[in-house]
Short mmCIF file of C-alpha atoms in Angstrom, two decimals:
data_model
loop_
_atom_site.label_atom_id
_atom_site.label_comp_id
_atom_site.label_asym_id
_atom_site.label_seq_id
_atom_site.Cartn_x
_atom_site.Cartn_y
_atom_site.Cartn_z
CA UNK A 28 57.76 12.08 12.08
CA UNK A 29 58.82 8.49 13.06
CA UNK A 30 56.57 8.70 16.12
CA UNK A 31 53.62 9.66 13.95
CA UNK A 32 53.84 6.66 11.62
CA UNK A 33 53.02 3.99 14.27
CA UNK A 34 49.95 6.03 15.22
CA UNK A 35 48.84 6.25 11.61
CA UNK A 36 49.35 2.50 11.16
CA UNK A 37 47.32 1.86 14.34
CA UNK A 38 44.49 4.11 13.12
CA UNK A 39 44.52 2.47 9.70
CA UNK A 40 44.31 -0.97 11.30
CA UNK A 41 41.44 0.20 13.51
CA UNK A 42 39.53 1.64 10.52
CA UNK A 43 40.04 -1.61 8.60
CA UNK A 44 38.70 -3.63 11.51
CA UNK A 45 35.72 -1.32 11.90
CA UNK A 46 35.04 -1.41 8.16
CA UNK A 47 35.31 -5.19 8.05
CA UNK A 48 32.96 -5.49 11.03
CA UNK A 49 30.43 -3.21 9.34
CA UNK A 50 30.44 -5.33 6.20
CA UNK A 51 30.01 -8.56 8.14
CA UNK A 52 27.19 -7.12 10.26
CA UNK A 53 25.24 -5.70 7.31
CA UNK A 54 22.05 -7.80 6.93
CA UNK A 55 21.29 -9.28 3.54
CA UNK A 56 18.20 -7.94 1.85
CA UNK A 57 15.46 -10.52 1.46
CA UNK A 58 13.96 -8.92 -1.69
CA UNK A 59 16.12 -7.28 -4.38
CA UNK A 60 14.95 -5.59 -7.58
CA UNK A 61 16.48 -4.00 -10.68
CA UNK A 62 14.08 -1.69 -12.55
CA UNK A 63 15.02 -0.36 -15.99
CA UNK A 64 13.14 2.11 -18.19
CA UNK A 65 14.52 3.30 -21.54
CA UNK A 66 12.78 5.86 -23.71
CA UNK A 67 15.44 8.39 -24.84
CA UNK A 68 16.76 6.36 -27.77
CA UNK A 69 19.53 8.07 -29.70
CA UNK A 70 19.06 6.19 -32.98
CA UNK A 71 15.32 5.47 -32.91
CA UNK A 72 12.11 7.36 -32.10
CA UNK A 73 11.78 8.08 -28.39
CA UNK A 74 9.27 6.21 -26.19
CA UNK A 75 7.61 8.56 -23.66
CA UNK A 76 6.29 5.99 -21.19
CA UNK A 77 9.10 3.58 -20.19
CA UNK A 78 10.95 6.04 -17.88
CA UNK A 79 7.65 6.90 -16.16
CA UNK A 80 6.75 3.22 -15.96
CA UNK A 81 10.08 2.37 -14.35
CA UNK A 82 9.95 5.15 -11.77
CA UNK A 83 6.41 4.22 -10.72
CA UNK A 84 7.25 0.51 -10.43
CA UNK A 85 10.40 1.30 -8.43
CA UNK A 86 8.41 3.47 -5.98
CA UNK A 87 5.81 0.73 -5.52
CA UNK A 88 8.44 -1.96 -4.91
CA UNK A 89 10.21 0.19 -2.32
CA UNK A 90 6.94 0.51 -0.40
CA UNK A 91 6.63 -3.27 -0.55
CA UNK A 92 10.01 -3.74 1.12
CA UNK A 93 12.28 -4.32 -1.90
CA UNK A 94 15.83 -3.02 -2.16
CA UNK A 95 15.59 -1.33 -5.57
CA UNK A 96 18.12 -0.07 -8.10
CA UNK A 97 16.53 2.16 -10.75
CA UNK A 98 18.22 2.69 -14.14
CA UNK A 99 16.60 5.26 -16.46
CA UNK A 100 17.82 5.59 -20.07
CA UNK A 101 21.11 3.70 -19.54
CA UNK A 102 23.53 3.12 -22.40
CA UNK A 103 24.86 -0.40 -22.98
CA UNK A 104 27.79 -0.06 -20.56
CA UNK A 105 25.59 1.28 -17.74
CA UNK A 106 22.94 -1.38 -18.35
CA UNK A 107 25.50 -4.21 -18.19
CA UNK A 108 27.03 -2.73 -15.02
CA UNK A 109 23.57 -2.50 -13.42
CA UNK A 110 22.91 -6.16 -14.28
CA UNK A 111 26.28 -7.15 -12.76
CA UNK A 112 25.52 -5.24 -9.52
CA UNK A 113 22.10 -6.85 -9.49
CA UNK A 114 23.68 -10.30 -9.65
CA UNK A 115 25.98 -9.44 -6.73
CA UNK A 116 23.05 -8.17 -4.62
CA UNK A 117 21.03 -11.32 -5.34
CA UNK A 118 23.50 -13.50 -3.46
CA UNK A 119 21.70 -14.65 -0.32
CA UNK A 120 18.44 -12.92 -1.24
CA UNK A 121 15.15 -14.80 -1.10
CA UNK A 122 13.45 -12.95 -3.97
CA UNK A 123 14.84 -11.29 -7.09
CA UNK A 124 12.75 -9.11 -9.39
CA UNK A 125 13.68 -7.59 -12.75
CA UNK A 126 11.42 -5.10 -14.54
CA UNK A 127 12.27 -3.76 -18.01
CA UNK A 128 10.33 -1.21 -20.07
CA UNK A 129 11.68 -0.15 -23.46
CA UNK A 130 12.57 -1.66 -26.82
CA UNK A 131 13.31 -5.35 -27.15
CA UNK A 132 13.71 -7.64 -30.14
CA UNK A 133 14.08 -11.32 -30.97
CA UNK A 134 16.46 -12.86 -33.48
CA UNK A 135 16.63 -16.60 -34.08
CA UNK A 136 14.61 -17.23 -30.93
CA UNK A 137 16.87 -15.14 -28.64
CA UNK A 138 15.66 -11.97 -26.93
CA UNK A 139 17.66 -8.76 -26.67
CA UNK A 140 17.13 -5.63 -24.55
CA UNK A 141 17.95 -2.43 -26.43
CA UNK A 142 19.90 0.26 -24.52
CA UNK A 143 19.58 3.98 -25.22
CA UNK A 144 22.72 4.24 -27.38
CA UNK A 145 22.06 1.14 -29.53
CA UNK A 146 22.88 1.31 -33.25
CA UNK A 147 21.86 -1.96 -34.85
CA UNK A 148 22.73 -1.94 -38.53
CA UNK A 149 23.17 -5.64 -39.19
CA UNK A 150 23.26 -9.04 -37.49
CA UNK A 151 26.96 -8.74 -36.64
CA UNK A 152 26.38 -5.54 -34.61
CA UNK A 153 23.60 -7.07 -32.51
CA UNK A 154 25.64 -8.62 -29.64
CA UNK A 155 27.77 -5.45 -29.41
CA UNK A 156 24.82 -3.03 -29.39
CA UNK A 157 22.15 -4.87 -27.35
CA UNK A 158 22.06 -6.91 -24.13
CA UNK A 159 21.07 -10.56 -24.33
CA UNK A 160 18.09 -11.13 -22.01
CA UNK A 161 19.60 -14.48 -20.99
CA UNK A 162 22.34 -12.52 -19.19
CA UNK A 163 19.73 -11.28 -16.70
CA UNK A 164 17.96 -14.63 -16.42
CA UNK A 165 21.21 -16.46 -15.68
CA UNK A 166 22.07 -14.00 -12.89
CA UNK A 167 18.68 -14.55 -11.27
CA UNK A 168 17.97 -18.25 -11.68
CA UNK A 169 21.28 -19.31 -10.11
CA UNK A 170 20.95 -17.00 -7.09
CA UNK A 171 17.45 -16.88 -5.57
CA UNK A 172 14.64 -19.34 -4.77
CA UNK A 173 12.10 -16.95 -6.36
CA UNK A 174 12.86 -15.00 -9.55
CA UNK A 175 10.27 -12.64 -11.05
CA UNK A 176 10.89 -11.11 -14.49
CA UNK A 177 8.54 -8.51 -16.00
CA UNK A 178 9.25 -7.52 -19.62
CA UNK A 179 7.26 -4.61 -21.05
CA UNK A 180 9.50 -4.70 -24.11
CA UNK A 181 7.27 -5.95 -26.90
CA UNK A 182 6.69 -2.61 -28.62
CA UNK A 183 6.89 -2.20 -32.40
CA UNK A 184 10.65 -1.89 -32.85
CA UNK A 185 12.32 -0.01 -35.74
CA UNK A 186 15.56 -1.92 -35.09
CA UNK A 187 13.79 -5.16 -35.98
CA UNK A 188 12.77 -3.80 -39.39
CA UNK A 189 16.22 -2.45 -40.28
CA UNK A 190 17.86 -5.65 -39.05
CA UNK A 191 15.51 -7.79 -41.15
CA UNK A 192 16.33 -5.75 -44.28
CA UNK A 193 20.06 -6.27 -43.73
CA UNK A 194 19.63 -10.06 -43.38
CA UNK A 195 17.97 -10.52 -46.77
CA UNK A 196 16.79 -14.11 -47.20
CA UNK A 197 17.37 -14.78 -43.48
CA UNK A 198 15.03 -11.97 -42.44
CA UNK A 199 12.51 -14.53 -41.15
CA UNK A 200 14.82 -15.04 -38.14
CA UNK A 201 13.79 -11.56 -36.92
CA UNK A 202 10.43 -11.97 -35.20
CA UNK A 203 7.80 -9.54 -34.00
CA UNK A 204 7.81 -8.74 -30.29
CA UNK A 205 9.74 -11.12 -28.04
CA UNK A 206 10.27 -14.86 -28.25
CA UNK A 207 8.91 -17.34 -25.76
CA UNK A 208 11.27 -18.13 -22.87
CA UNK A 209 11.16 -21.29 -20.79
CA UNK A 210 11.51 -20.28 -17.14
CA UNK A 211 14.04 -22.10 -15.00
CA UNK A 212 13.08 -23.63 -11.66
CA UNK A 213 11.72 -21.03 -9.24
CA UNK A 214 11.13 -18.44 -11.97
CA UNK A 215 8.15 -16.52 -13.30
CA UNK A 216 8.59 -14.66 -16.60
CA UNK A 217 5.88 -12.17 -17.56
CA UNK A 218 5.51 -10.50 -20.99
CA UNK A 219 3.36 -7.46 -21.71
CA UNK A 220 1.69 -9.45 -24.49
CA UNK A 221 1.71 -12.94 -25.97
CA UNK A 222 4.88 -14.18 -27.77
CA UNK A 223 5.31 -12.77 -31.24
CA UNK A 224 2.78 -9.97 -30.68
CA UNK A 225 3.42 -6.24 -30.34
CA UNK A 226 2.33 -4.35 -27.19
CA UNK A 227 1.08 -0.77 -27.02
CA UNK A 228 3.07 2.05 -25.46
CA UNK A 229 -0.17 3.63 -24.25
CA UNK A 230 -1.90 6.99 -24.56
CA UNK A 231 -1.70 7.84 -20.83
CA UNK A 232 1.26 8.20 -18.44
CA UNK A 233 1.86 4.44 -18.46
CA UNK A 234 1.66 1.54 -20.88
CA UNK A 235 -1.49 -0.61 -20.55
CA UNK A 236 0.53 -3.45 -19.02
CA UNK A 237 2.39 -1.33 -16.45
CA UNK A 238 -0.76 0.59 -15.55
CA UNK A 239 -2.57 -2.66 -14.73
CA UNK A 240 0.49 -4.01 -12.90
CA UNK A 241 0.67 -0.90 -10.69
CA UNK A 242 -3.02 -1.21 -9.81
CA UNK A 243 -2.63 -4.79 -8.59
CA UNK A 244 0.94 -5.02 -7.32
CA UNK A 245 0.00 -4.16 -3.73
CA UNK A 246 -3.32 -6.04 -3.63
CA UNK A 247 -3.26 -7.78 -0.23
CA UNK A 248 -3.60 -11.54 0.02
CA UNK A 249 -3.11 -12.24 -3.72
CA UNK A 250 -0.56 -14.81 -4.83
CA UNK A 251 1.48 -13.41 -7.74
CA UNK A 252 -0.14 -15.69 -10.34
CA UNK A 253 -3.61 -14.66 -9.14
CA UNK A 254 -2.51 -11.05 -9.35
CA UNK A 255 -1.41 -11.59 -12.98
CA UNK A 256 -4.85 -12.95 -13.85
CA UNK A 257 -6.30 -9.56 -12.87
CA UNK A 258 -3.59 -7.76 -14.87
CA UNK A 259 -4.31 -9.90 -17.92
CA UNK A 260 -8.04 -9.19 -17.79
CA UNK A 261 -7.58 -5.43 -17.34
CA UNK A 262 -5.09 -5.15 -20.22
CA UNK A 263 -7.37 -7.17 -22.47
CA UNK A 264 -10.28 -4.84 -21.71
CA UNK A 265 -8.22 -1.67 -22.14
CA UNK A 266 -6.81 -2.74 -25.52
CA UNK A 267 -10.06 -4.27 -26.83
CA UNK A 268 -8.48 -7.71 -26.92
CA UNK A 269 -5.45 -6.70 -29.01
CA UNK A 270 -3.00 -7.27 -26.17
CA UNK A 271 -3.08 -10.12 -23.65
CA UNK A 272 -0.18 -10.41 -21.18
CA UNK A 273 1.47 -13.81 -21.12
CA UNK A 274 3.56 -15.57 -18.51
CA UNK A 275 5.56 -18.75 -18.04
CA UNK A 276 5.95 -20.08 -14.51
CA UNK A 277 8.06 -22.74 -12.87
CA UNK A 278 7.65 -21.35 -9.35
CA UNK A 279 7.99 -24.01 -6.68
CA UNK A 280 6.41 -21.93 -3.92
CA UNK A 281 3.72 -19.30 -3.55
CA UNK A 282 4.78 -15.64 -3.55
CA UNK A 283 2.77 -12.71 -2.19
CA UNK A 284 3.77 -9.04 -2.48
CA UNK A 285 1.56 -8.46 0.59
CA UNK A 286 1.09 -11.35 2.99
CA UNK A 287 -1.25 -14.27 2.37
CA UNK A 288 -4.63 -14.65 4.00
CA UNK A 289 -3.68 -16.45 7.20
CA UNK A 290 -5.37 -16.12 10.58
CA UNK A 291 -2.95 -14.98 13.27
CA UNK A 292 -4.20 -15.73 16.78
CA UNK A 293 -2.36 -13.46 19.16
CA UNK A 294 -3.25 -11.34 22.17
CA UNK A 295 -1.57 -8.00 21.54
CA UNK A 296 -0.49 -5.92 24.53
CA UNK A 297 -2.85 -3.17 25.64
CA UNK A 298 -2.02 -0.11 23.51
CA UNK A 299 -1.03 3.16 25.00
CA UNK A 300 -1.99 6.60 23.84
CA UNK A 301 -0.11 7.43 20.66
CA UNK A 302 0.63 10.73 18.99
CA UNK A 303 -1.11 11.37 15.68
CA UNK A 304 0.22 9.19 12.89
CA UNK A 305 2.78 11.02 10.80
CA UNK A 306 1.64 11.81 7.29
CA UNK A 307 -2.10 11.92 8.03
CA UNK A 308 -3.84 15.19 7.23
CA UNK A 309 -5.06 16.64 10.60
CA UNK A 310 -7.99 18.33 8.87
CA UNK A 311 -9.10 14.98 7.43
CA UNK A 312 -9.11 13.52 10.95
CA UNK A 313 -11.05 16.48 12.34
CA UNK A 314 -13.56 16.28 9.49
CA UNK A 315 -13.95 12.56 10.11
CA UNK A 316 -14.75 13.18 13.79
CA UNK A 317 -17.20 15.97 12.98
CA UNK A 318 -19.04 13.84 10.42
CA UNK A 319 -19.49 11.15 13.09
CA UNK A 320 -21.14 13.50 15.61
CA UNK A 321 -22.86 16.24 13.65
CA UNK A 322 -26.28 14.50 13.59
CA UNK A 323 -26.04 13.17 17.14
CA UNK A 324 -28.66 13.94 19.81
CA UNK A 325 -26.19 13.27 22.61
CA UNK A 326 -24.53 16.39 24.11
CA UNK A 327 -21.55 14.26 25.17
CA UNK A 328 -20.58 13.77 21.51
CA UNK A 329 -20.24 17.51 20.94
CA UNK A 330 -18.39 17.87 24.24
CA UNK A 331 -15.92 15.24 23.00
CA UNK A 332 -15.38 17.20 19.79
CA UNK A 333 -14.82 20.48 21.66
CA UNK A 334 -12.36 18.84 24.04
CA UNK A 335 -10.21 17.80 21.10
CA UNK A 336 -10.77 20.85 18.93
CA UNK A 337 -11.74 23.85 21.10
CA UNK A 338 -10.76 26.16 18.22
CA UNK A 339 -11.63 23.71 15.43
CA UNK A 340 -13.30 24.51 12.16
CA UNK A 341 -16.70 23.39 13.50
CA UNK A 342 -16.25 24.58 17.10
CA UNK A 343 -18.83 27.39 16.82
CA UNK A 344 -21.43 25.04 15.31
CA UNK A 345 -20.65 22.42 17.96
CA UNK A 346 -21.19 24.95 20.78
CA UNK A 347 -24.54 26.07 19.35
CA UNK A 348 -25.63 22.45 18.90
CA UNK A 349 -24.52 21.61 22.44
CA UNK A 350 -26.41 24.58 23.89
CA UNK A 351 -29.56 23.64 21.97
CA UNK A 352 -29.45 20.03 23.21
CA UNK A 353 -28.92 21.14 26.81
CA UNK A 354 -31.77 23.68 26.51
CA UNK A 355 -34.12 21.02 25.16
CA UNK A 356 -33.18 18.70 28.00
CA UNK A 357 -33.85 21.49 30.53
CA UNK A 358 -37.31 22.16 29.06
CA UNK A 359 -38.18 18.48 29.37
CA UNK A 360 -37.48 18.75 33.11
CA UNK A 361 -39.45 22.02 33.55
CA UNK A 362 -42.94 20.41 34.08
CA UNK A 363 -41.50 18.42 36.94
CA UNK A 364 -40.43 21.63 38.67
CA UNK A 365 -43.89 23.22 38.15
CA UNK A 366 -45.62 20.18 39.61
CA UNK A 367 -43.37 20.29 42.66
CA UNK A 368 -44.11 24.01 43.16
CA UNK A 369 -47.91 23.45 42.97
CA UNK A 370 -47.56 20.62 45.45
CA UNK A 371 -45.92 23.00 47.91
CA UNK A 372 -48.95 25.41 47.71
CA UNK A 373 -51.41 22.69 48.76
CA UNK A 374 -52.11 21.86 52.44
CA UNK A 375 -49.43 19.72 53.93
CA UNK A 376 -50.07 16.03 54.05
CA UNK A 377 -48.48 13.39 56.12
CA UNK A 378 -45.13 12.62 54.54
CA UNK A 379 -44.06 9.07 53.93
CA UNK A 380 -40.43 8.10 54.16
CA UNK A 381 -38.76 8.70 50.84
CA UNK A 382 -37.69 5.53 49.04
CA UNK A 383 -33.97 5.05 48.61
CA UNK A 384 -32.62 6.73 45.47
CA UNK A 385 -32.38 4.56 42.39
CA UNK A 386 -28.94 4.61 40.81
CA UNK A 387 -29.21 5.95 37.26
CA UNK A 388 -26.58 4.27 35.11
CA UNK A 389 -24.18 6.59 33.33
CA UNK A 390 -24.67 5.80 29.68
CA UNK A 391 -21.05 6.81 29.07
CA UNK A 392 -19.84 4.14 31.52
CA UNK A 393 -20.24 1.43 28.91
CA UNK A 394 -21.77 0.55 25.56
CA UNK A 395 -22.11 -2.30 23.11
CA UNK A 396 -22.95 -0.92 19.70
CA UNK A 397 -22.90 -2.11 16.11
CA UNK A 398 -21.43 0.48 13.74
CA UNK A 399 -20.79 0.81 10.05
CA UNK A 400 -19.01 3.35 7.88
CA UNK A 401 -15.92 3.84 5.74
CA UNK A 402 -12.15 3.76 6.02
CA UNK A 403 -10.06 5.80 3.57
CA UNK A 404 -6.52 4.65 2.79
CA UNK A 405 -4.61 7.92 2.39
CA UNK A 406 -1.48 6.03 1.22
CA UNK A 407 -3.05 4.67 -1.97
CA UNK A 408 -6.27 6.70 -2.14
CA UNK A 409 -8.92 3.99 -1.81
CA UNK A 410 -12.01 3.72 0.40
CA UNK A 411 -13.52 0.54 1.85
CA UNK A 412 -16.73 -0.19 3.79
CA UNK A 413 -16.33 -1.27 7.41
CA UNK A 414 -18.55 -3.07 9.90
CA UNK A 415 -17.61 -2.65 13.55
CA UNK A 416 -19.01 -3.90 16.86
CA UNK A 417 -17.54 -1.80 19.67
CA UNK A 418 -17.85 -2.78 23.34
CA UNK A 419 -16.79 -0.53 26.20
CA UNK A 420 -16.55 -1.69 29.80
CA UNK A 421 -15.06 0.95 32.07
CA UNK A 422 -11.66 1.93 30.69
CA UNK A 423 -11.39 -1.10 28.43
CA UNK A 424 -12.66 -1.53 24.87
CA UNK A 425 -12.82 -4.44 22.44
CA UNK A 426 -14.10 -4.61 18.89
CA UNK A 427 -14.79 -7.08 16.11
CA UNK A 428 -14.06 -5.47 12.74
CA UNK A 429 -14.90 -6.58 9.24
CA UNK A 430 -13.63 -4.80 6.11
CA UNK A 431 -15.56 -5.48 2.91
CA UNK A 432 -14.13 -5.71 -0.63
CA UNK A 433 -11.52 -5.26 -1.88
CA UNK A 434 -9.85 -6.44 1.34
CA UNK A 435 -12.19 -9.05 2.85
CA UNK A 436 -10.34 -8.52 6.15
CA UNK A 437 -11.56 -9.42 9.63
CA UNK A 438 -9.99 -9.08 13.07
CA UNK A 439 -10.38 -8.50 16.79
CA UNK A 440 -9.06 -5.31 18.40
CA UNK A 441 -8.38 -4.50 22.04
CA UNK A 442 -7.53 -1.24 23.74
CA UNK A 443 -8.34 1.52 26.19
CA UNK A 444 -10.98 4.22 26.65
CA UNK A 445 -10.00 7.56 28.12
CA UNK A 446 -12.00 10.81 28.10
CA UNK A 447 -13.95 10.00 24.94
CA UNK A 448 -10.92 8.52 23.12
CA UNK A 449 -10.52 4.89 22.07
CA UNK A 450 -7.03 3.57 21.34
CA UNK A 451 -7.10 0.04 19.88
CA UNK A 452 -4.97 -2.46 18.02
CA UNK A 453 -5.12 -6.06 16.87
CA UNK A 454 -4.15 -8.54 14.15
CA UNK A 455 -6.22 -8.91 11.00
CA UNK A 456 -6.65 -12.18 9.12
CA UNK A 457 -4.69 -10.66 6.22
CA UNK A 458 -1.61 -10.79 8.43
CA UNK A 459 -1.22 -7.09 9.27
CA UNK A 460 -1.42 -5.21 12.56
CA UNK A 461 -4.19 -2.60 12.64
CA UNK A 462 -4.04 0.39 15.01
CA UNK A 463 -7.01 2.78 15.44
CA UNK A 464 -7.11 6.00 17.47
CA UNK A 465 -10.02 8.44 17.66
CA UNK A 466 -13.11 9.81 19.40
CA UNK A 467 -15.62 7.13 20.33
CA UNK A 468 -19.04 7.01 21.97
CA UNK A 469 -22.25 5.02 21.71
CA UNK A 470 -23.10 6.92 18.51
CA UNK A 471 -19.84 6.74 16.57
CA UNK A 472 -16.10 6.14 16.33
CA UNK A 473 -13.86 8.16 14.04
CA UNK A 474 -10.21 9.05 13.79
CA UNK A 475 -7.04 7.75 12.15
CA UNK A 476 -5.58 4.30 11.59
CA UNK A 477 -2.31 2.67 10.64
CA UNK A 478 -1.93 -0.80 9.05
CA UNK A 479 1.49 -2.41 9.45
CA UNK A 480 2.78 -5.46 7.58
CA UNK A 481 6.38 -6.53 6.83
CA UNK A 482 8.00 -3.78 4.78
CA UNK A 483 4.82 -1.74 4.41
CA UNK A 484 2.95 0.88 6.44
CA UNK A 485 -0.35 2.35 5.24
CA UNK A 486 -2.24 5.20 6.90
CA UNK A 487 -5.74 6.59 6.67
CA UNK A 488 -8.84 7.88 8.40
CA UNK A 489 -12.08 6.14 9.34
CA UNK A 490 -15.65 7.26 10.15
CA UNK A 491 -18.17 4.90 11.75
CA UNK A 492 -21.76 5.56 12.84
CA UNK A 493 -24.04 3.57 15.09
CA UNK A 494 -26.61 1.76 12.98
CA UNK A 495 -29.32 3.04 15.34
CA UNK A 496 -28.36 6.67 14.66
CA UNK A 497 -28.56 6.39 10.88
#
């Protein structure tokens, strides 16, 4: 037993050193978020939307590169513990974001967040039952250069009414909705509606404010205050002007959820053949390729399809179309054969030396074609129009691409051509790397793409046709 103890002490020391090294080496997260949604109130009518709102916002922020803690229906103790952990995680972070959906109330100009187990009977019980919103603001404004606070907590609150009754002549101190908050330096505070007004919980799966926020959160190239202008307009329209989101900003720098519109001049390395992008529906890619060739008059396009999908859904149709095009081409050459046969039946004439053969260029050896079509983002389910000028020279390809609203993106791609396949990549002016892989010819280019920006990867399919073939 004495011989074992030194070994155990040595192992313990080793584990401590390894553990300490792991903590030191762990990189700090640049963007940290706490998302809270409370709807299962124990002493007030339930709110159906806040938990759904919180889960959807948390999922969106994770895709945007945030480290997210999600708290659904916490009681007061769990909510305070989550805020404390949030404050610890903010140390060294560049961006902090707090989203709250649920009941909130204001008393004497101070705002309170109402946890699931709150029982507010009188003014004395308020600090013991609810969480002062300033607790969250203090954690954020002293820790990060950029603090973003979203409060969807302005719903009609039964606690406000019961509290006002208990305060008698001082009931005027209990206001409707939430009180105005002056943001500290580097902060942006956003309310679901203007101060003193009551917001709607909504008749769909999300409140009007959160629904508009989710639609615009990942809009590329929009500074956060521009994004909120869109949110404000959409909420106003949806609520017929009854609800207008309000914000107070003291930001000292611009903030973008997805990178700003900056031109990146860079010569990317020549791409190599890549396996299909994970998460893209193979049938969608096959359908995209078929749509690009089905009206073509070039047999090579159908040969390209059959090389990739010899047993594909449209293989039988492609073979019939290929046979018909080859038959038509053979018939066009038939009169030439008949003329040569009739020439052989005539008396021989003095033959002249045959001219040297003229090299017929292989139309698949190169092309320079303007295309247009669509690109579908399978990650978020949107479709954009695309203009594309594709140039092939031997095994190399280049392209100038332009994506129309809502992206307004442009870029230059470079890549390789191999057996009817183009593999390309390049930087877009929106600051993301675009990769495109698919079947290409002088009549069309279709396949799958992947757009990569810091903390975000989006995937989809594209289908482009030559303008001349349309």
